mmCIF file of C-alpha atoms in Angstrom:
data_model
loop_
_atom_site.group_PDB
_atom_site.id
_atom_site.type_symbol
_atom_site.label_atom_id
_atom_site.label_comp_id
_atom_site.label_asym_id
_atom_site.label_seq_id
_atom_site.Cartn_x
_atom_site.Cartn_y
_atom_site.Cartn_z
ATOM 1 C CA MET A 1 -0.534 -0.074 0.188
ATOM 2 C CA SER A 2 3.112 2.351 0.304
ATOM 3 C CA GLU A 3 3.309 3.130 -3.572
ATOM 4 C CA THR A 4 1.928 6.070 -4.733
ATOM 5 C CA PHE A 5 -0.458 6.736 -6.966
ATOM 6 C CA VAL A 6 -0.676 10.593 -6.791
ATOM 7 C CA ARG A 7 1.315 12.784 -5.747
ATOM 8 C CA TYR A 8 1.733 15.775 -3.349
ATOM 9 C CA ASP A 9 3.038 19.705 -2.824
ATOM 10 C CA VAL A 10 3.056 22.548 -2.494
ATOM 11 C CA SER A 11 4.746 25.465 -3.550
ATOM 12 C CA GLU A 12 3.883 29.486 -2.978
ATOM 13 C CA GLY A 13 0.993 28.740 -1.562
ATOM 14 C CA PHE A 14 -0.362 26.311 -4.175
ATOM 15 C CA ALA A 15 -1.195 22.775 -3.945
ATOM 16 C CA THR A 16 -0.606 20.009 -6.622
ATOM 17 C CA LEU A 17 -1.894 16.789 -6.813
ATOM 18 C CA THR A 18 -0.903 15.096 -10.083
ATOM 19 C CA LEU A 19 -2.258 12.053 -10.770
ATOM 20 C CA ASP A 20 0.676 9.061 -11.538
ATOM 21 C CA SER A 21 -0.561 5.273 -11.920
ATOM 22 C CA PRO A 22 0.804 5.281 -15.531
ATOM 23 C CA HIS A 23 0.677 0.862 -15.486
ATOM 24 C CA ASN A 24 -3.692 1.752 -15.752
ATOM 25 C CA ARG A 25 -3.974 4.290 -17.544
ATOM 26 C CA ASN A 26 -4.400 6.699 -13.861
ATOM 27 C CA ALA A 27 -7.946 4.743 -14.194
ATOM 28 C CA ILE A 28 -9.034 4.870 -11.308
ATOM 29 C CA SER A 29 -9.188 2.196 -8.742
ATOM 30 C CA ALA A 30 -9.731 2.221 -5.128
ATOM 31 C CA ARG A 31 -5.521 3.223 -3.934
ATOM 32 C CA LEU A 32 -6.649 6.041 -6.065
ATOM 33 C CA VAL A 33 -9.374 6.950 -4.786
ATOM 34 C CA ALA A 34 -8.341 6.599 -1.283
ATOM 35 C CA GLN A 35 -4.643 8.257 -1.906
ATOM 36 C CA LEU A 36 -6.493 11.767 -4.121
ATOM 37 C CA ARG A 37 -9.654 11.962 -1.179
ATOM 38 C CA GLN A 38 -6.338 12.314 0.811
ATOM 39 C CA GLY A 39 -4.449 14.914 -1.090
ATOM 40 C CA LEU A 40 -7.370 16.718 -0.876
ATOM 41 C CA ALA A 41 -8.389 16.955 3.071
ATOM 42 C CA ASP A 42 -4.382 17.529 3.717
ATOM 43 C CA ALA A 43 -4.403 20.612 0.962
ATOM 44 C CA ALA A 44 -8.041 21.569 3.266
ATOM 45 C CA ALA A 45 -5.796 21.322 6.362
ATOM 46 C CA ASP A 46 -3.475 23.100 5.279
ATOM 47 C CA GLY A 47 -4.298 27.029 6.157
ATOM 48 C CA GLY A 48 -1.384 27.645 3.976
ATOM 49 C CA VAL A 49 -3.061 26.215 0.943
ATOM 50 C CA ARG A 50 -5.056 29.203 -1.802
ATOM 51 C CA ALA A 51 -5.887 26.274 -4.585
ATOM 52 C CA VAL A 52 -5.514 22.501 -5.321
ATOM 53 C CA VAL A 53 -4.320 22.513 -9.024
ATOM 54 C CA LEU A 54 -5.888 18.173 -10.155
ATOM 55 C CA THR A 55 -2.959 17.316 -12.230
ATOM 56 C CA HIS A 56 -1.020 14.503 -14.236
ATOM 57 C CA GLU A 57 1.900 11.375 -15.004
ATOM 58 C CA GLY A 58 1.639 10.578 -18.593
ATOM 59 C CA GLY A 59 -0.584 11.277 -21.558
ATOM 60 C CA THR A 60 -3.589 9.911 -19.818
ATOM 61 C CA PHE A 61 -5.560 12.650 -17.741
ATOM 62 C CA CYS A 62 -7.284 9.511 -16.580
ATOM 63 C CA ALA A 63 -8.524 6.802 -17.923
ATOM 64 C CA GLY A 64 -12.482 6.300 -15.828
ATOM 65 C CA ALA A 65 -12.848 2.766 -14.040
ATOM 66 C CA ASP A 66 -10.171 1.013 -13.473
ATOM 67 C CA LEU A 67 -12.144 -2.394 -14.844
ATOM 68 C CA SER A 68 -9.604 -5.089 -14.571
ATOM 69 C CA GLU A 69 -10.816 -5.022 -10.215
ATOM 70 C CA ALA A 70 -13.925 -6.747 -11.998
ATOM 71 C CA SER A 71 -12.754 -9.687 -11.970
ATOM 72 C CA THR A 72 -10.749 -9.685 -8.460
ATOM 73 C CA ALA A 73 -13.650 -7.868 -6.821
ATOM 74 C CA GLU A 74 -14.625 -10.627 -4.046
ATOM 75 C CA GLY A 75 -18.930 -10.782 -4.833
ATOM 76 C CA GLY A 76 -18.213 -10.512 -8.029
ATOM 77 C CA ALA A 77 -19.541 -7.921 -10.963
ATOM 78 C CA ALA A 78 -22.155 -5.823 -8.527
ATOM 79 C CA ALA A 79 -19.477 -5.992 -5.618
ATOM 80 C CA ALA A 80 -16.527 -4.779 -7.206
ATOM 81 C CA ALA A 81 -19.193 -1.389 -9.385
ATOM 82 C CA ALA A 82 -20.985 -0.911 -5.181
ATOM 83 C CA ALA A 83 -17.588 -0.548 -4.074
ATOM 84 C CA ARG A 84 -16.843 2.367 -7.249
ATOM 85 C CA THR A 85 -19.717 3.830 -6.814
ATOM 86 C CA ARG A 86 -19.031 4.360 -2.947
ATOM 87 C CA GLU A 87 -15.072 5.410 -4.884
ATOM 88 C CA MET A 88 -16.165 8.093 -7.121
ATOM 89 C CA THR A 89 -19.311 9.357 -5.275
ATOM 90 C CA ALA A 90 -16.955 10.139 -2.044
ATOM 91 C CA VAL A 91 -14.115 11.841 -4.128
ATOM 92 C CA LEU A 92 -16.291 13.468 -6.850
ATOM 93 C CA ARG A 93 -18.241 15.348 -3.030
ATOM 94 C CA SER A 94 -14.663 15.929 -1.487
ATOM 95 C CA ILE A 95 -13.730 18.358 -4.963
ATOM 96 C CA LEU A 96 -17.110 19.908 -4.862
ATOM 97 C CA GLU A 97 -17.202 19.943 -1.183
ATOM 98 C CA LEU A 98 -13.056 21.237 0.224
ATOM 99 C CA PRO A 99 -13.983 24.637 0.627
ATOM 100 C CA LYS A 100 -10.808 26.220 -1.701
ATOM 101 C CA PRO A 101 -11.025 26.141 -6.092
ATOM 102 C CA VAL A 102 -9.582 23.452 -7.379
ATOM 103 C CA ILE A 103 -8.552 23.883 -11.197
ATOM 104 C CA GLY A 104 -7.796 21.297 -13.325
ATOM 105 C CA ARG A 105 -4.633 21.003 -15.204
ATOM 106 C CA ILE A 106 -5.143 18.782 -18.648
ATOM 107 C CA ASP A 107 -3.152 17.835 -21.714
ATOM 108 C CA GLY A 108 -3.803 14.677 -22.532
ATOM 109 C CA HIS A 109 -6.626 12.153 -22.663
ATOM 110 C CA VAL A 110 -10.367 12.305 -20.222
ATOM 111 C CA ARG A 111 -12.339 9.349 -20.726
ATOM 112 C CA ALA A 112 -15.639 7.989 -18.825
ATOM 113 C CA GLY A 113 -14.947 8.982 -14.630
ATOM 114 C CA GLY A 114 -12.521 10.862 -16.069
ATOM 115 C CA MET A 115 -14.261 12.456 -17.065
ATOM 116 C CA GLY A 116 -16.288 12.905 -13.593
ATOM 117 C CA LEU A 117 -13.256 14.631 -11.890
ATOM 118 C CA VAL A 118 -13.535 17.171 -14.744
ATOM 119 C CA GLY A 119 -16.699 18.798 -14.693
ATOM 120 C CA ALA A 120 -16.278 18.328 -10.636
ATOM 121 C CA CYS A 121 -13.390 20.902 -10.945
ATOM 122 C CA ASP A 122 -14.530 24.858 -10.365
ATOM 123 C CA LEU A 123 -11.863 25.746 -12.554
ATOM 124 C CA ALA A 124 -10.659 23.417 -16.382
ATOM 125 C CA VAL A 125 -7.369 23.971 -18.404
ATOM 126 C CA ALA A 126 -6.674 21.767 -21.821
ATOM 127 C CA GLY A 127 -4.441 21.775 -23.485
ATOM 128 C CA PRO A 128 -3.690 20.664 -27.343
ATOM 129 C CA ARG A 129 -3.022 16.613 -26.639
ATOM 130 C CA SER A 130 -6.880 16.837 -24.265
ATOM 131 C CA THR A 131 -8.965 14.036 -25.603
ATOM 132 C CA PHE A 132 -12.661 13.995 -24.139
ATOM 133 C CA ALA A 133 -14.787 11.469 -24.146
ATOM 134 C CA LEU A 134 -18.590 9.722 -22.734
ATOM 135 C CA THR A 135 -17.899 6.376 -23.311
ATOM 136 C CA GLU A 136 -20.029 4.164 -21.181
ATOM 137 C CA ALA A 137 -22.811 3.397 -23.637
ATOM 138 C CA ARG A 138 -20.657 2.273 -26.339
ATOM 139 C CA LEU A 139 -19.295 -0.929 -22.538
ATOM 140 C CA GLY A 140 -23.699 -1.429 -22.008
ATOM 141 C CA LEU A 141 -23.288 1.143 -18.979
ATOM 142 C CA ALA A 142 -24.118 5.212 -18.507
ATOM 143 C CA ALA A 143 -22.715 7.668 -16.881
ATOM 144 C CA SER A 144 -24.861 7.177 -13.661
ATOM 145 C CA ILE A 145 -22.702 8.554 -10.767
ATOM 146 C CA ILE A 146 -20.334 10.880 -12.769
ATOM 147 C CA SER A 147 -23.442 12.701 -14.620
ATOM 148 C CA LEU A 148 -24.116 14.425 -11.101
ATOM 149 C CA THR A 149 -20.145 17.321 -12.199
ATOM 150 C CA VAL A 150 -21.146 16.570 -16.019
ATOM 151 C CA LEU A 151 -24.467 17.205 -17.001
ATOM 152 C CA PRO A 152 -23.984 20.604 -15.385
ATOM 153 C CA ARG A 153 -21.716 22.339 -16.515
ATOM 154 C CA LEU A 154 -22.455 21.098 -20.828
ATOM 155 C CA THR A 155 -24.877 22.329 -22.555
ATOM 156 C CA SER A 156 -28.893 20.435 -23.042
ATOM 157 C CA ARG A 157 -27.252 19.536 -26.827
ATOM 158 C CA ALA A 158 -24.250 18.348 -25.742
ATOM 159 C CA ALA A 159 -24.973 16.578 -23.508
ATOM 160 C CA SER A 160 -27.277 14.438 -25.084
ATOM 161 C CA ARG A 161 -24.745 13.735 -28.349
ATOM 162 C CA TYR A 162 -21.654 13.180 -26.284
ATOM 163 C CA PHE A 163 -23.904 10.892 -23.819
ATOM 164 C CA LEU A 164 -25.236 9.004 -26.245
ATOM 165 C CA THR A 165 -22.302 8.614 -28.788
ATOM 166 C CA GLY A 166 -18.914 7.787 -26.508
ATOM 167 C CA GLU A 167 -18.119 10.311 -29.581
ATOM 168 C CA ARG A 168 -14.265 11.579 -28.844
ATOM 169 C CA PHE A 169 -13.871 15.254 -28.749
ATOM 170 C CA GLY A 170 -10.653 17.670 -28.680
ATOM 171 C CA PRO A 171 -10.148 20.453 -26.656
ATOM 172 C CA GLU A 172 -11.758 23.056 -28.538
ATOM 173 C CA VAL A 173 -15.072 22.029 -28.443
ATOM 174 C CA ALA A 174 -14.401 20.931 -24.856
ATOM 175 C CA ALA A 175 -14.440 25.647 -24.245
ATOM 176 C CA ALA A 176 -17.220 25.438 -26.566
ATOM 177 C CA ILE A 177 -19.738 23.031 -24.845
ATOM 178 C CA GLY A 178 -18.508 23.975 -21.346
ATOM 179 C CA LEU A 179 -16.391 21.535 -20.612
ATOM 180 C CA VAL A 180 -13.310 23.068 -19.758
ATOM 181 C CA THR A 181 -12.650 26.378 -18.905
ATOM 182 C CA VAL A 182 -9.316 27.760 -20.711
ATOM 183 C CA GLU A 183 -8.247 25.870 -24.451
ATOM 184 C CA THR A 184 -5.001 27.111 -24.729
ATOM 185 C CA ASP A 185 -1.280 25.386 -26.013
ATOM 186 C CA ASP A 186 0.274 26.762 -22.952
ATOM 187 C CA PRO A 187 -1.588 25.014 -20.202
ATOM 188 C CA GLN A 188 0.810 25.258 -17.220
ATOM 189 C CA ALA A 189 0.463 28.744 -17.437
ATOM 190 C CA SER A 190 -3.010 29.808 -18.493
ATOM 191 C CA VAL A 191 -2.979 28.431 -14.647
ATOM 192 C CA GLY A 192 -0.314 30.293 -13.661
ATOM 193 C CA GLU A 193 -2.603 32.831 -14.696
ATOM 194 C CA ILE A 194 -5.645 31.885 -12.987
ATOM 195 C CA LEU A 195 -3.056 30.722 -9.980
ATOM 196 C CA ALA A 196 -2.519 34.687 -10.107
ATOM 197 C CA GLN A 197 -5.655 35.874 -10.373
ATOM 198 C CA LEU A 198 -6.421 33.827 -7.596
ATOM 199 C CA ARG A 199 -4.245 35.199 -5.108
ATOM 200 C CA GLU A 200 -5.899 38.226 -4.979
ATOM 201 C CA CYS A 201 -9.031 37.226 -3.500
ATOM 202 C CA SER A 202 -9.320 36.817 0.480
ATOM 203 C CA PRO A 203 -9.766 32.592 1.662
ATOM 204 C CA GLN A 204 -13.245 33.899 2.626
ATOM 205 C CA GLY A 205 -13.422 35.565 -0.066
ATOM 206 C CA LEU A 206 -12.875 32.501 -2.727
ATOM 207 C CA GLY A 207 -13.511 29.483 0.110
ATOM 208 C CA GLU A 208 -18.325 31.650 0.621
ATOM 209 C CA SER A 209 -18.422 32.587 -3.499
ATOM 210 C CA LYS A 210 -17.064 28.227 -4.147
ATOM 211 C CA ARG A 211 -19.843 26.962 -1.916
ATOM 212 C CA LEU A 212 -21.874 29.526 -4.171
ATOM 213 C CA THR A 213 -20.852 27.419 -7.263
ATOM 214 C CA THR A 214 -21.687 24.135 -5.926
ATOM 215 C CA MET A 215 -24.325 24.497 -3.615
ATOM 216 C CA ARG A 216 -26.961 23.080 -6.556
ATOM 217 C CA MET A 217 -24.043 20.340 -7.002
ATOM 218 C CA LEU A 218 -23.970 18.641 -4.393
ATOM 219 C CA ALA A 219 -27.735 18.626 -4.009
ATOM 220 C CA ASP A 220 -28.636 16.636 -6.060
ATOM 221 C CA PHE A 221 -25.970 14.330 -5.179
ATOM 222 C CA ASP A 222 -28.153 14.280 -1.855
ATOM 223 C CA ARG A 223 -31.758 13.945 -4.231
ATOM 224 C CA TYR A 224 -30.393 11.189 -6.967
ATOM 225 C CA GLY A 225 -27.039 10.235 -5.483
ATOM 226 C CA ASP A 226 -29.126 6.759 -4.789
ATOM 227 C CA GLU A 227 -30.619 6.068 -7.515
ATOM 228 C CA LEU A 228 -27.410 6.697 -9.659
ATOM 229 C CA ALA A 229 -25.848 4.225 -7.441
ATOM 230 C CA GLU A 230 -28.055 1.124 -7.911
ATOM 231 C CA GLN A 231 -28.511 1.970 -11.436
ATOM 232 C CA SER A 232 -24.383 1.626 -11.766
ATOM 233 C CA ALA A 233 -24.704 -1.390 -9.601
ATOM 234 C CA ARG A 234 -28.152 -2.996 -11.831
ATOM 235 C CA LEU A 235 -26.278 -2.189 -15.162
ATOM 236 C CA PHE A 236 -22.199 -3.454 -14.462
ATOM 237 C CA GLY A 237 -23.773 -6.431 -13.643
ATOM 238 C CA SER A 238 -25.873 -7.149 -17.047
ATOM 239 C CA ALA A 239 -24.979 -9.550 -19.177
ATOM 240 C CA GLU A 240 -24.489 -6.425 -21.895
ATOM 241 C CA ALA A 241 -21.488 -4.954 -19.489
ATOM 242 C CA VAL A 242 -19.657 -7.927 -19.572
ATOM 243 C CA GLU A 243 -19.194 -8.453 -22.754
ATOM 244 C CA GLY A 244 -19.135 -4.837 -23.633
ATOM 245 C CA MET A 245 -15.868 -4.773 -20.584
ATOM 246 C CA THR A 246 -14.790 -7.845 -20.926
ATOM 247 C CA ALA A 247 -14.825 -6.887 -25.105
ATOM 248 C CA PHE A 248 -13.191 -4.104 -24.075
ATOM 249 C CA LEU A 249 -10.025 -5.856 -22.264
ATOM 250 C CA GLN A 250 -9.963 -8.327 -24.751
ATOM 251 C CA LYS A 251 -9.656 -5.321 -27.504
ATOM 252 C CA ARG A 252 -12.204 -6.275 -29.771
ATOM 253 C CA PRO A 253 -15.449 -5.230 -30.487
ATOM 254 C CA PRO A 254 -18.849 -6.498 -28.075
ATOM 255 C CA SER A 255 -21.048 -7.993 -30.537
ATOM 256 C CA TRP A 256 -23.385 -5.855 -30.664
ATOM 257 C CA SER A 257 -21.863 -3.705 -33.074
ATOM 258 C CA ARG A 258 -21.236 -6.541 -35.196
ATOM 259 C CA ALA A 259 -25.367 -7.023 -35.562
#
């Protein structure tokens, strides 16, 4: 358990959390979630930290759920789905409830559950190597819990398109539909400009202003969270999802794509 999947650094009043789990392309595993939540808690407790930057090592920001955990979970796919849902719900709430801004710095691929992390960030900056996709429907699943942070960011038409088709889009589209705040050739410099603006704001002002922007999303967690968790568990335990995940892991087309 000593292996580091999320690095935590503090410099000049800002904390940086770096997803660094290259063996599974920063997929959302139990260990990554635990370390990410610990990093957020550390940032919350540090009075010298004004804001948090959430970023990644390698060419993928986050590949979504670690599907390999499903095959090893005691109790099978349903148990794995329930555990993943609890973990994902907890980490998204941790980002939203953190009384400090969280800025996503992305310059790589974002898939499925990774989209939920982007949606939970208060601001998100995407570099030229960024690509995005809500791939759940292609696996026989749905973007259940992450819909609580992704849907509020997107236009209605964009949500229908990308939730249903699972198609990939780039940073320009991500900015146009509201998923990211800034599309840029230099994400590090752009994040630096945002941090310079945040230095002008008081900690209290930032915390209370953030609460205004996240309170409705958090209310939806309370209102719809149980229903969406049940949907996720039901879908993960279904024959179609088992076929979709198996096909993905075996790098072959699922049966319905040949229909």
